[in-house]
Short mmCIF file of C-alpha atoms in Angstrom, two decimals:
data_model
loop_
_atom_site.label_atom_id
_atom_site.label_comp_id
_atom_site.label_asym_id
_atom_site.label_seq_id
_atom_site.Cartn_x
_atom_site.Cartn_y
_atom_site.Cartn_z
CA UNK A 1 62.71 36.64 -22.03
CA UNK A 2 62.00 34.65 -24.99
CA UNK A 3 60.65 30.93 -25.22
CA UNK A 4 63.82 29.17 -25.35
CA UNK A 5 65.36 31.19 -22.22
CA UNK A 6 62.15 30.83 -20.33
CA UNK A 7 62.03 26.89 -20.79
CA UNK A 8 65.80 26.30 -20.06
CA UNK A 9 65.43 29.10 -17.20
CA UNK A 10 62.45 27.21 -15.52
CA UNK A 11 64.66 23.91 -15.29
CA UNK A 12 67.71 25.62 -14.22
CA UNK A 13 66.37 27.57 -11.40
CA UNK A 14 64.38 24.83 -10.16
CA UNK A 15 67.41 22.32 -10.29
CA UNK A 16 69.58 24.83 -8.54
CA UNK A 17 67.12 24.83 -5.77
CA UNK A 18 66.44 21.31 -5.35
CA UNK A 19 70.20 21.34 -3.23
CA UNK A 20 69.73 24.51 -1.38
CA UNK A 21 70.31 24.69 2.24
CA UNK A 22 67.48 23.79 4.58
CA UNK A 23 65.25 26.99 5.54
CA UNK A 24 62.82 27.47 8.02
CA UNK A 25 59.41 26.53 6.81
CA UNK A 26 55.92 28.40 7.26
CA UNK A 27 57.76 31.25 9.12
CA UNK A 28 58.46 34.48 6.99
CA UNK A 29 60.64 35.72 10.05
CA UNK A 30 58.81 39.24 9.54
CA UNK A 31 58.20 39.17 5.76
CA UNK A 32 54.80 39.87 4.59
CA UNK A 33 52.46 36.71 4.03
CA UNK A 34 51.47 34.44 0.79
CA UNK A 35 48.60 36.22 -0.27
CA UNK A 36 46.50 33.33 -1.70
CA UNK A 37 43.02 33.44 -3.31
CA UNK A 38 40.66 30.36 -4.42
CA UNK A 39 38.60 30.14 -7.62
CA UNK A 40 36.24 27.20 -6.72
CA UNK A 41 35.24 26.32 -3.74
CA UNK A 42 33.19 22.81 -3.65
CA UNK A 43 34.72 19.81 -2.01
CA UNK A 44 37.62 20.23 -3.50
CA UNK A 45 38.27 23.92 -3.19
CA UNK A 46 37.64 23.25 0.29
CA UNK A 47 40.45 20.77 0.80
CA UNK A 48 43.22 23.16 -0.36
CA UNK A 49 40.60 26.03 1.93
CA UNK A 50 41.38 23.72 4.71
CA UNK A 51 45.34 23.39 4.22
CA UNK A 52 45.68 26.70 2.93
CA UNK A 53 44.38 28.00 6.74
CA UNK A 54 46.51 25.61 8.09
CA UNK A 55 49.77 27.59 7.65
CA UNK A 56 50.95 30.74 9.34
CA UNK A 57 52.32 31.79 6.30
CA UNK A 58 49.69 32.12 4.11
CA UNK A 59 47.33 35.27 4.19
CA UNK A 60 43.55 33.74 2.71
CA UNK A 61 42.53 37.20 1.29
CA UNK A 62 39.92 36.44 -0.87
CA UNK A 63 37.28 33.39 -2.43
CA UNK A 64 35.26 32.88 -5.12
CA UNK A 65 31.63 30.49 -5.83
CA UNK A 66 28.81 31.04 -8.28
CA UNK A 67 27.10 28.01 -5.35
CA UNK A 68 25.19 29.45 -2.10
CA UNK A 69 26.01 26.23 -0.17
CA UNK A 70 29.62 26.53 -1.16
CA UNK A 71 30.54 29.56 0.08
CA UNK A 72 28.72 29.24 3.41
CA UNK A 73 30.74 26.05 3.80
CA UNK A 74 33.66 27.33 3.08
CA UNK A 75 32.70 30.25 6.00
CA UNK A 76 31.91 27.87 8.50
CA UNK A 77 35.58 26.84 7.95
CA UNK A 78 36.90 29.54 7.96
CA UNK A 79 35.55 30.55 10.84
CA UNK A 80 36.66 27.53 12.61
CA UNK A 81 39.95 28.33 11.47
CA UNK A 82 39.97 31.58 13.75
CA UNK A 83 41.44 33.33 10.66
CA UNK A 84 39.51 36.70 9.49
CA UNK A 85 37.50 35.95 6.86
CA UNK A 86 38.58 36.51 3.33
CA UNK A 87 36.92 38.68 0.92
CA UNK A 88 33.81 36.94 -0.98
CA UNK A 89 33.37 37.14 -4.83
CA UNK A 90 29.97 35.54 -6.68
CA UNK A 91 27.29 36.95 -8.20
CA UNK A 92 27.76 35.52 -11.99
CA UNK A 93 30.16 33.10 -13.90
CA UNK A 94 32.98 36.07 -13.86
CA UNK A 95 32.90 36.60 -10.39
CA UNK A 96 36.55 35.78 -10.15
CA UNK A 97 37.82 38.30 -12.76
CA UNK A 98 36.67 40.98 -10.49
CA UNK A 99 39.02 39.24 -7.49
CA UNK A 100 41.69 39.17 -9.43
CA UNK A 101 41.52 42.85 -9.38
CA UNK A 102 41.37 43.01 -5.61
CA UNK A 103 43.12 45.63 -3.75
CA UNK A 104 46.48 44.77 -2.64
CA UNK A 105 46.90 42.23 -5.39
CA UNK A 106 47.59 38.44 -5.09
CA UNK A 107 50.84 35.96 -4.57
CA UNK A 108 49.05 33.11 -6.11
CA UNK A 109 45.98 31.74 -7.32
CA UNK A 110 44.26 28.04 -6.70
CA UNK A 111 41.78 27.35 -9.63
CA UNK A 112 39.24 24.29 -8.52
CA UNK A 113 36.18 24.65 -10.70
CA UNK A 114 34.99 22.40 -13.27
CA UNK A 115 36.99 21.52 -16.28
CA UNK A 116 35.89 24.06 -18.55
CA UNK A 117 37.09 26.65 -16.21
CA UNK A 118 40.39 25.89 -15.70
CA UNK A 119 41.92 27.18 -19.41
CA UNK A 120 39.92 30.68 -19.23
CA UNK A 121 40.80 31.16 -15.66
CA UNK A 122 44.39 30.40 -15.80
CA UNK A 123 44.47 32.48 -18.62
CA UNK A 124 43.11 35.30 -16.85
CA UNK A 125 45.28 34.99 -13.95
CA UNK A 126 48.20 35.03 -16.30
CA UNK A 127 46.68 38.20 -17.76
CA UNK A 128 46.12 40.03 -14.70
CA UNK A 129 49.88 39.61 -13.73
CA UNK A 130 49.55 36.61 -11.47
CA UNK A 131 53.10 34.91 -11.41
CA UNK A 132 52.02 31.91 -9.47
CA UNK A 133 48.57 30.03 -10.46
CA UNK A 134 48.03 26.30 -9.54
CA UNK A 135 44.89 24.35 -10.96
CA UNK A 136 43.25 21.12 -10.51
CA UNK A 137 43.14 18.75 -13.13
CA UNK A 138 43.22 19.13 -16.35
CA UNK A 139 44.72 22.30 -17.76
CA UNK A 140 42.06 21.81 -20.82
CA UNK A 141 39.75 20.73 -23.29
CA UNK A 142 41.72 20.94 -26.82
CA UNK A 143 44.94 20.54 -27.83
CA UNK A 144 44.61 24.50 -28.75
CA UNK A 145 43.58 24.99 -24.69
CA UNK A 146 47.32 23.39 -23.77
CA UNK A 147 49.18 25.34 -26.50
CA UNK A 148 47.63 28.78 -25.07
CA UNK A 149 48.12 28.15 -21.90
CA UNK A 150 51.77 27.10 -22.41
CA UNK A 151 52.38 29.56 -24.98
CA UNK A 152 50.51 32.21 -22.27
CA UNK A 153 52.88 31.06 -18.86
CA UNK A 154 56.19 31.85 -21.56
CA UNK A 155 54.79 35.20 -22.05
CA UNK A 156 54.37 36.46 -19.31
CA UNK A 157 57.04 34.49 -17.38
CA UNK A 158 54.77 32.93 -15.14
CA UNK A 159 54.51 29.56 -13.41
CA UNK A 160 51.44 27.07 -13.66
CA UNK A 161 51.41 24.31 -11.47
CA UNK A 162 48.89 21.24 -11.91
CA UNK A 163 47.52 20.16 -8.25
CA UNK A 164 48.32 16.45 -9.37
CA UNK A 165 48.49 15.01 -6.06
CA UNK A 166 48.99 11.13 -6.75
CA UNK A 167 52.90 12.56 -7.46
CA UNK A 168 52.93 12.80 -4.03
CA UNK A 169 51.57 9.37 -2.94
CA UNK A 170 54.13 7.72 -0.04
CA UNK A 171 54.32 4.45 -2.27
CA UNK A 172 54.09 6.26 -5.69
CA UNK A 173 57.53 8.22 -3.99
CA UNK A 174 58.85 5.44 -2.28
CA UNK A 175 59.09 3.83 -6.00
CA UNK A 176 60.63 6.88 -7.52
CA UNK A 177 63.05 6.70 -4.76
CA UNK A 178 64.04 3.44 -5.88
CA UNK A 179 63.78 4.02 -9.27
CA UNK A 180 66.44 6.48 -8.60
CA UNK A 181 68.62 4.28 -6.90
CA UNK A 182 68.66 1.58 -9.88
CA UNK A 183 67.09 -0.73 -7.83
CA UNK A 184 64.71 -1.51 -10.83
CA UNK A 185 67.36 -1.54 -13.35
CA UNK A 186 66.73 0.65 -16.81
CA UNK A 187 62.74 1.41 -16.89
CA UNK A 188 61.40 -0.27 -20.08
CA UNK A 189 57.81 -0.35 -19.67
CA UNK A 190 55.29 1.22 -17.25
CA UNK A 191 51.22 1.50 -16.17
CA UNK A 192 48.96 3.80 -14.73
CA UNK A 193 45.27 5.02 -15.25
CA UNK A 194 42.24 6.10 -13.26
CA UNK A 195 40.39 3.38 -12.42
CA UNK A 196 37.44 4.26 -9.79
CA UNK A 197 33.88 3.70 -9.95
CA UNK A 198 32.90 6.81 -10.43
CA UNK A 199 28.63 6.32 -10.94
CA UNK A 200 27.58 7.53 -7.57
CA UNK A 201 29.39 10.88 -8.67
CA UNK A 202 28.09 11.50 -11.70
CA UNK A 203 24.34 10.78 -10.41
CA UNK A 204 23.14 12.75 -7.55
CA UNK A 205 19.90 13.87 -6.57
CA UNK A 206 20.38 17.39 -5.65
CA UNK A 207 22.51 19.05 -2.46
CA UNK A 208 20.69 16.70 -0.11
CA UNK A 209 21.29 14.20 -2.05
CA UNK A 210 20.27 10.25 -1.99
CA UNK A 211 22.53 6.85 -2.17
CA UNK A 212 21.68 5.39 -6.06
CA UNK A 213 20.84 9.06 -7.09
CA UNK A 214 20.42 9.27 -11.39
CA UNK A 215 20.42 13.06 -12.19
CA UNK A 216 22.89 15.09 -13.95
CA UNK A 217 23.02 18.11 -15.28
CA UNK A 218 20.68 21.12 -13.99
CA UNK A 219 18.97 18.89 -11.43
CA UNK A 220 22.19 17.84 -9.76
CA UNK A 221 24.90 18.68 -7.19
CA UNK A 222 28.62 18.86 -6.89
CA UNK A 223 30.66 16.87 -10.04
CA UNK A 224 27.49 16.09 -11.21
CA UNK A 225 25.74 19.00 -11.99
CA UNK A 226 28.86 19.66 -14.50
CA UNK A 227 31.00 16.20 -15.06
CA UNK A 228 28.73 14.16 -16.72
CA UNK A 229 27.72 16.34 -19.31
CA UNK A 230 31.59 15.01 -20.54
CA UNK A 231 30.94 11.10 -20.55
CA UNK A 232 27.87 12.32 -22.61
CA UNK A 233 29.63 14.11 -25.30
CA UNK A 234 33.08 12.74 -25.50
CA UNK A 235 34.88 9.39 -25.64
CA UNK A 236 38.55 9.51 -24.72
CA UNK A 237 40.66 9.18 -21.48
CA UNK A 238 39.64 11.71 -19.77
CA UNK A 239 41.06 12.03 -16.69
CA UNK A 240 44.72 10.99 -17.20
CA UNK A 241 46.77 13.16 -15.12
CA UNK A 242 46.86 10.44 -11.94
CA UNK A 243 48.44 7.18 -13.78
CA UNK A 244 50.56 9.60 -16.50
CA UNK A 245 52.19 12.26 -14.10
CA UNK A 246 54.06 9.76 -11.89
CA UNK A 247 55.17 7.60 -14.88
CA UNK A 248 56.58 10.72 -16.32
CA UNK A 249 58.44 11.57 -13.27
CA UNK A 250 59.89 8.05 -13.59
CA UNK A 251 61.25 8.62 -16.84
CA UNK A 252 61.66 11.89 -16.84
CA UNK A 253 59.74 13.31 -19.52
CA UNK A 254 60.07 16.80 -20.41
CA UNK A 255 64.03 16.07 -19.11
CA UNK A 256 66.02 14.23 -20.92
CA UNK A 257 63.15 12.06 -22.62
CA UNK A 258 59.44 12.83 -23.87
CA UNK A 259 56.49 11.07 -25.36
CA UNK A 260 56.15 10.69 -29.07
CA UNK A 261 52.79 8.88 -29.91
CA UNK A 262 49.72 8.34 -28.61
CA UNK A 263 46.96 5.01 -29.48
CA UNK A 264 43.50 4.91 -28.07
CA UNK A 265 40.71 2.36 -28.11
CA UNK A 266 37.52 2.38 -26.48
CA UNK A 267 35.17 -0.37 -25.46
CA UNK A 268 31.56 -0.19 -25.88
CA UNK A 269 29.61 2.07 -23.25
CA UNK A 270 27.33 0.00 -20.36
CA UNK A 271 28.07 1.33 -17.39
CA UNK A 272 26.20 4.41 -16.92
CA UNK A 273 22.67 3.19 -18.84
CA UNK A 274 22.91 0.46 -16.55
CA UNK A 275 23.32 2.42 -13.24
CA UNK A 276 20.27 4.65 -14.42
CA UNK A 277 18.06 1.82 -15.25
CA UNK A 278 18.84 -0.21 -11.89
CA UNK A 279 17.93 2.71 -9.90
CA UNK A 280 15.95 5.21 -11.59
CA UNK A 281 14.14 2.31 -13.73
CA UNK A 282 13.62 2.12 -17.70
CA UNK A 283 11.54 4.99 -18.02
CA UNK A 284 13.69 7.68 -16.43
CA UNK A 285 13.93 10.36 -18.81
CA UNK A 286 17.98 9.86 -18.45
CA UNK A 287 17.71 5.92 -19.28
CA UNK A 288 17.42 7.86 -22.77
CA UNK A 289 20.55 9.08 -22.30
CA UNK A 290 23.43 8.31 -25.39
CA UNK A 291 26.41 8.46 -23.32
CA UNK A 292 29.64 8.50 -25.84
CA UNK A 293 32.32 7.51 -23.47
CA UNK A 294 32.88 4.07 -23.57
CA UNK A 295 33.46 2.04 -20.34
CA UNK A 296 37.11 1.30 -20.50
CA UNK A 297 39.38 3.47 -22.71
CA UNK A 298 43.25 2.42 -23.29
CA UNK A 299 45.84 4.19 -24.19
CA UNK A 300 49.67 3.14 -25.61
CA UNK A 301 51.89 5.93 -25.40
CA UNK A 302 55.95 5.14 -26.50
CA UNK A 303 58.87 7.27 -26.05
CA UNK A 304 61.62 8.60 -27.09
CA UNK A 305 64.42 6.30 -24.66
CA UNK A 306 62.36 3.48 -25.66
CA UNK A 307 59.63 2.87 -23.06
CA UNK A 308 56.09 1.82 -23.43
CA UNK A 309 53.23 2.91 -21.61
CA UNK A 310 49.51 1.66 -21.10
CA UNK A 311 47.05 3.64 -19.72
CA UNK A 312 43.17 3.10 -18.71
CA UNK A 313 40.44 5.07 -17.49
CA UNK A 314 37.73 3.07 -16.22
CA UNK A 315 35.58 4.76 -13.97
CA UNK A 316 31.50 3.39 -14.93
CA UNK A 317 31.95 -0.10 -14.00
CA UNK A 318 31.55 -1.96 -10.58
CA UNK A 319 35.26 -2.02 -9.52
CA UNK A 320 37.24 -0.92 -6.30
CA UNK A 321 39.43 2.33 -7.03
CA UNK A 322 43.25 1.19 -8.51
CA UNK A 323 45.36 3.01 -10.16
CA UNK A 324 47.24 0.34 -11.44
CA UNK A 325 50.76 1.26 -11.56
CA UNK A 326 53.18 -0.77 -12.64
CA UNK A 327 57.05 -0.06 -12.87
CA UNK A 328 58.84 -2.50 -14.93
CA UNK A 329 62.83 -3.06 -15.84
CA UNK A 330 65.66 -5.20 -16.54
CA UNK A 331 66.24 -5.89 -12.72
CA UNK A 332 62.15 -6.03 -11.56
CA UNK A 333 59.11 -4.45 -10.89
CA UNK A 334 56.40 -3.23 -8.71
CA UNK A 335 52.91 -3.45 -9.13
CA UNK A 336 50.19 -1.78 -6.89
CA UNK A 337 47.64 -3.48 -7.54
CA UNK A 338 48.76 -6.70 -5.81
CA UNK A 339 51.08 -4.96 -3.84
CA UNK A 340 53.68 -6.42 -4.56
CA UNK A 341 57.71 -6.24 -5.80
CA UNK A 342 60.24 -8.37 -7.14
CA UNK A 343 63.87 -7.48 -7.33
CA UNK A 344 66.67 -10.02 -9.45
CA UNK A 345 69.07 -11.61 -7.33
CA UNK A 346 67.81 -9.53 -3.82
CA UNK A 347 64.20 -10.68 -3.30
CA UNK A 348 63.30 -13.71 -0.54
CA UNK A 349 62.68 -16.15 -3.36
CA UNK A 350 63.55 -16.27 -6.93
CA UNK A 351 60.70 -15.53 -9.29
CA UNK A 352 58.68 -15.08 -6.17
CA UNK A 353 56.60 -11.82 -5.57
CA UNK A 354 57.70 -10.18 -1.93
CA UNK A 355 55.47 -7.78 -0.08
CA UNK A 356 55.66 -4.53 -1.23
CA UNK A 357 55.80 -3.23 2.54
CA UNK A 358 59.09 -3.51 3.30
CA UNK A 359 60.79 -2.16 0.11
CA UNK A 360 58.39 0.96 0.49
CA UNK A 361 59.34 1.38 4.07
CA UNK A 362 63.22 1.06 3.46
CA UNK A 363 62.81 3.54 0.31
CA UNK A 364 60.19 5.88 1.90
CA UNK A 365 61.18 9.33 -0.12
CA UNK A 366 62.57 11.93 2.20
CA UNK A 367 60.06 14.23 1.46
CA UNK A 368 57.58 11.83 3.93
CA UNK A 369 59.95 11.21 6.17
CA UNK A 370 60.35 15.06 6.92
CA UNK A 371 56.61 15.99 6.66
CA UNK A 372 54.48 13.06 7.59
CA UNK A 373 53.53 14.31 10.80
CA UNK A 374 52.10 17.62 8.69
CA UNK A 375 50.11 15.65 6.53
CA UNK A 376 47.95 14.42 9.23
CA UNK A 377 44.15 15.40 8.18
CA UNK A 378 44.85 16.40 4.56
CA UNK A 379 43.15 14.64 1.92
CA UNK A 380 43.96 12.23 0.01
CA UNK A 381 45.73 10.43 3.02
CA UNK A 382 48.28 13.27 3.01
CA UNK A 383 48.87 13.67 -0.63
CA UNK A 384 46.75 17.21 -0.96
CA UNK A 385 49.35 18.28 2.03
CA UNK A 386 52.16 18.32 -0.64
CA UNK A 387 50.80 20.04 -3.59
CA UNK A 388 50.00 23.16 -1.42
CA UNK A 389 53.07 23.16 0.14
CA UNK A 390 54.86 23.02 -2.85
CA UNK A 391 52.92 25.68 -4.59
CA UNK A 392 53.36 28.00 -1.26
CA UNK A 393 56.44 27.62 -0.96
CA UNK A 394 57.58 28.50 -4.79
CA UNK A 395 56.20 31.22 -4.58
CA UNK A 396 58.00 32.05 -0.78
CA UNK A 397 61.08 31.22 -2.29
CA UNK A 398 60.59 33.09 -5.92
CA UNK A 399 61.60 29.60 -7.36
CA UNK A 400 59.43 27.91 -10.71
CA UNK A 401 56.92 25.06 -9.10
CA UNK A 402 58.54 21.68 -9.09
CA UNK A 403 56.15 20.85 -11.50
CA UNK A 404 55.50 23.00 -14.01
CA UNK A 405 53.35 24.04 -17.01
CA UNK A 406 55.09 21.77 -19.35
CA UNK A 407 54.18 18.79 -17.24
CA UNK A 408 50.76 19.89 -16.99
CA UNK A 409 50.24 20.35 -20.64
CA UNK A 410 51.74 17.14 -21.12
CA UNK A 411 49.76 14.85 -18.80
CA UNK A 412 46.64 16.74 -19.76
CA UNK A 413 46.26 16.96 -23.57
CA UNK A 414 46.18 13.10 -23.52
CA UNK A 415 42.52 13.66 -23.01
CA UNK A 416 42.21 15.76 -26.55
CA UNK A 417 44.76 13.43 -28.38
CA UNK A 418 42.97 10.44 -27.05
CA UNK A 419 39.91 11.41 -27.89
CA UNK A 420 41.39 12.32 -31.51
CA UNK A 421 42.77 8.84 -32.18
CA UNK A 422 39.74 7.32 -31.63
CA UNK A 423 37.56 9.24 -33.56
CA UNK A 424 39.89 8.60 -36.10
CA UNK A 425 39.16 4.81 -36.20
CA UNK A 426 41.83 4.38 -33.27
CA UNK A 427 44.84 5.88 -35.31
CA UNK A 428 48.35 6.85 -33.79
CA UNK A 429 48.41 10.73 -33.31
CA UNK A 430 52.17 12.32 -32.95
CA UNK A 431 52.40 13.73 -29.63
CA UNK A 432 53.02 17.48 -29.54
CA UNK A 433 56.79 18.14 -27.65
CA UNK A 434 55.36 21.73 -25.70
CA UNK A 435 59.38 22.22 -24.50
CA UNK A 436 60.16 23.40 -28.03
CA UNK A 437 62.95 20.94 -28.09
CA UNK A 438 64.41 22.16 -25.36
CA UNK A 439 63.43 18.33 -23.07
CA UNK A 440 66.82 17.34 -24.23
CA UNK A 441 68.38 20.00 -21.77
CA UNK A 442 66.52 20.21 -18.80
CA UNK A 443 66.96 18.29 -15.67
CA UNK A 444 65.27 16.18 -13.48
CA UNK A 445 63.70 18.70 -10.95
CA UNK A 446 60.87 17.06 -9.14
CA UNK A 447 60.99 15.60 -5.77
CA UNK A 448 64.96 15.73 -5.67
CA UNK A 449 65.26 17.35 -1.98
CA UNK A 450 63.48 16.93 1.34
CA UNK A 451 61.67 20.28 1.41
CA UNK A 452 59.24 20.20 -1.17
#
């Protein structure tokens, strides 16, 4: 299959899918099991752990840690679970090319290790014959890392999946839903970013840990023995993937529109000297710290129907956690950080904001109406629920992920491209269009039916 068929293919199928009959769900009526394995398993290896045990459906053969503590977390949940316990790879950073080799072979493959990982990983997956590989965010570090992969998942006709679970959010759907139904008229300009205080991550005082810890690096646990290192070394939006990927899935991007150039600025950085000096005092050895990434990067992204977009990530300041969405077109908008809506001509008041509540509860997305009651416990207030089910189910049902290696190239390599534009005195970068061309044929996919 070349790379034209295998884009226009992945659409297709997908579309076609989207109005299939209802099925029975997390019964194989006989069949053989998912076979699932987990690269990564932290706190967030041990969400999808958790939800991946859940379901009858699933067979958990195999998991993979370089960390002590991890695994014998992960075992205690396992056990819990009743399930049998899954074979256990670790030993050294390539640990996880030996499961990949495991006897029996693999359905699918969860990747949630730190950032670095994800490209090499994937790649080996892909390599190994894995059809079906999902991966936390991001897919990579370079514009080069995105390319591979994408070029990589064409190759070998393979489907990667980005675990970007703020897609899934009830009110994040609820607005698509009524995006869908015109109820905001034609979308002209939208916002998003990650914007979550983020300090008391990247400082930790070892596995025990302490509140107001201010280690990184070697002497640190969890995000921080690995995630810091970034805001050290680069200065760029880094974390995009949970304001861009619902945005795109507003205005379809990748189908039937895509994003043409990318702006970034970057404020000064504060934040994290700050936090070190406050609790570690001036003369801890990190107060020396440079750190490059400034407190508040922004991002302008337009389009090719017309839109605008604004992103921030903001994430070493005091602040409560937003993502700051806003939807806006000729007939309203919605805004999440107020919670809030106004729709011409059918809000209470005229130029008066109404409660967000009870448009989001008339347009709760079928998809949450069906599986609420299975979110209950996942993470993320039911969110993680969604992109496991999703990814378990493609590969049940032999159908491409609903979203799919474009979109995760897409959201992702606005880290590299941001961090290009500013280095380049805060210059507009063209935006690479990883579809080959072929956006202006596929269809809208994502969140069209009430399965998953």
């Amino acid at each position: 299959m070349n790379r034209k068929e295998f884009v226009k293919t992945s659409g297709l199928a997908a579309a076609a899918f989207a109005f299939a009959p209802s099925t029975k769900f997390f019964v194989r009526d006989g069949e053989p099991k998912v076979k699932m394995a987990i690269m990564g398993v932290g706190g967030r290896g041990q969400s999808h752990l958790d939800l991946l045990l859940r379901r009858d459906d699933v067979d958990l053969v195999a998991i993979c840690d370089v960390e002590a503590h991890a695994l014998e977390d992960s075992k205690k949940i396992i056990a819990k679970s009743g399930k049998k316990m899954p074979q256990i790879f670790t030993g050294d950073n390539y640990a996880w090319k030996r499961m990949l080799e495991i006897k029996g072979g693999l359905d699918g493959v969860v990747i949630a290790t730190p950032w670095e990982w994800h490209k090499p990983m994937v790649m080996g997956s892909l390599e190994a014959g894995l059809k079906y590989v999902a991966t936390e965010v991001i897919l990579g570090l370079s514009l080069q890392d995105h390319w591979d992969v994408v070029k990589a998942a064409e190759k070998y006709n393979a489907n990667v999946m980005m675990l970007e679970n703020v897609c899934y959010r009830r009110d994040v759907m609820a607005v698509l839903n009524m995006v869908r139904q015109g109820l905001f008229g034609e979308l002209i300009h939208l916002q998003g970013g990650y914007q979550h205080d983020l300090r008391g991550v990247k400082f930790n005082n070892g596995y025990a840990g302490k509140e107001h810890g201010v280690e990184f690096g070697e002497k640190a646990y969890s995000e921080a023995h690995w995630r810091t290192e970034h805001s050290v070394h680069r200065n760029g939006d880094l974390y995009p993937t949970h304001g861009i990927g619902p945005i795109a899935n507003y205005i379809n991007i990748n189908r039937g529109n895509r994003f043409l150039s990318l702006c970034s600025f970057s404020s000064k950085s504060r934040g994290l000297h700050n936090y070190i000096t406050k609790w570690g005092g001036e003369n801890h050895p990190n107060a020396k710290v440079n750190f490059k990434l400034g407190d508040v990067v922004t991002t302008s992204i337009n389009c090719a129907n017309g839109e605008t977009i604004l992103l921030q990530h903001d994430t070493d300041l005091p602040r409560p956690y937003s993502l700051g969405f806003r939807v806006q077109g000729t007939e309203g908008l919605w805004m999440d950080v107020s919670k809030t809506i106004y729709i011409q001509e059918k809000s209470a008041n005229e130029d008066q904001w109404d409660d967000e509540k009870k448009w989001l509860d008339k347009y709760d997305h079928p998809l949450w109406a069906r599986w609420s009651k299975e979110t209950a416990g996942a993470g993320h207030g039911g969110m993680d629920f969604f992109v496991i089910h999703a990814f378990v189910e493609s590969i049940k049902h032999k159908t491409p992920t609903p979203l799919d290696v474009y979109d995760a190239a897409t959201w992702s390599v606005i880290s590299p491209l941001s961090e290009q534009s500013i280095e380049l005195g805060n210059q507009t970068v063209e935006f690479p269009d990883f579809t080959g061309g072929q956006w202006m044929f596929r269809k809208p996919v994502f969140a069209l039916n009430d399965e998953y």
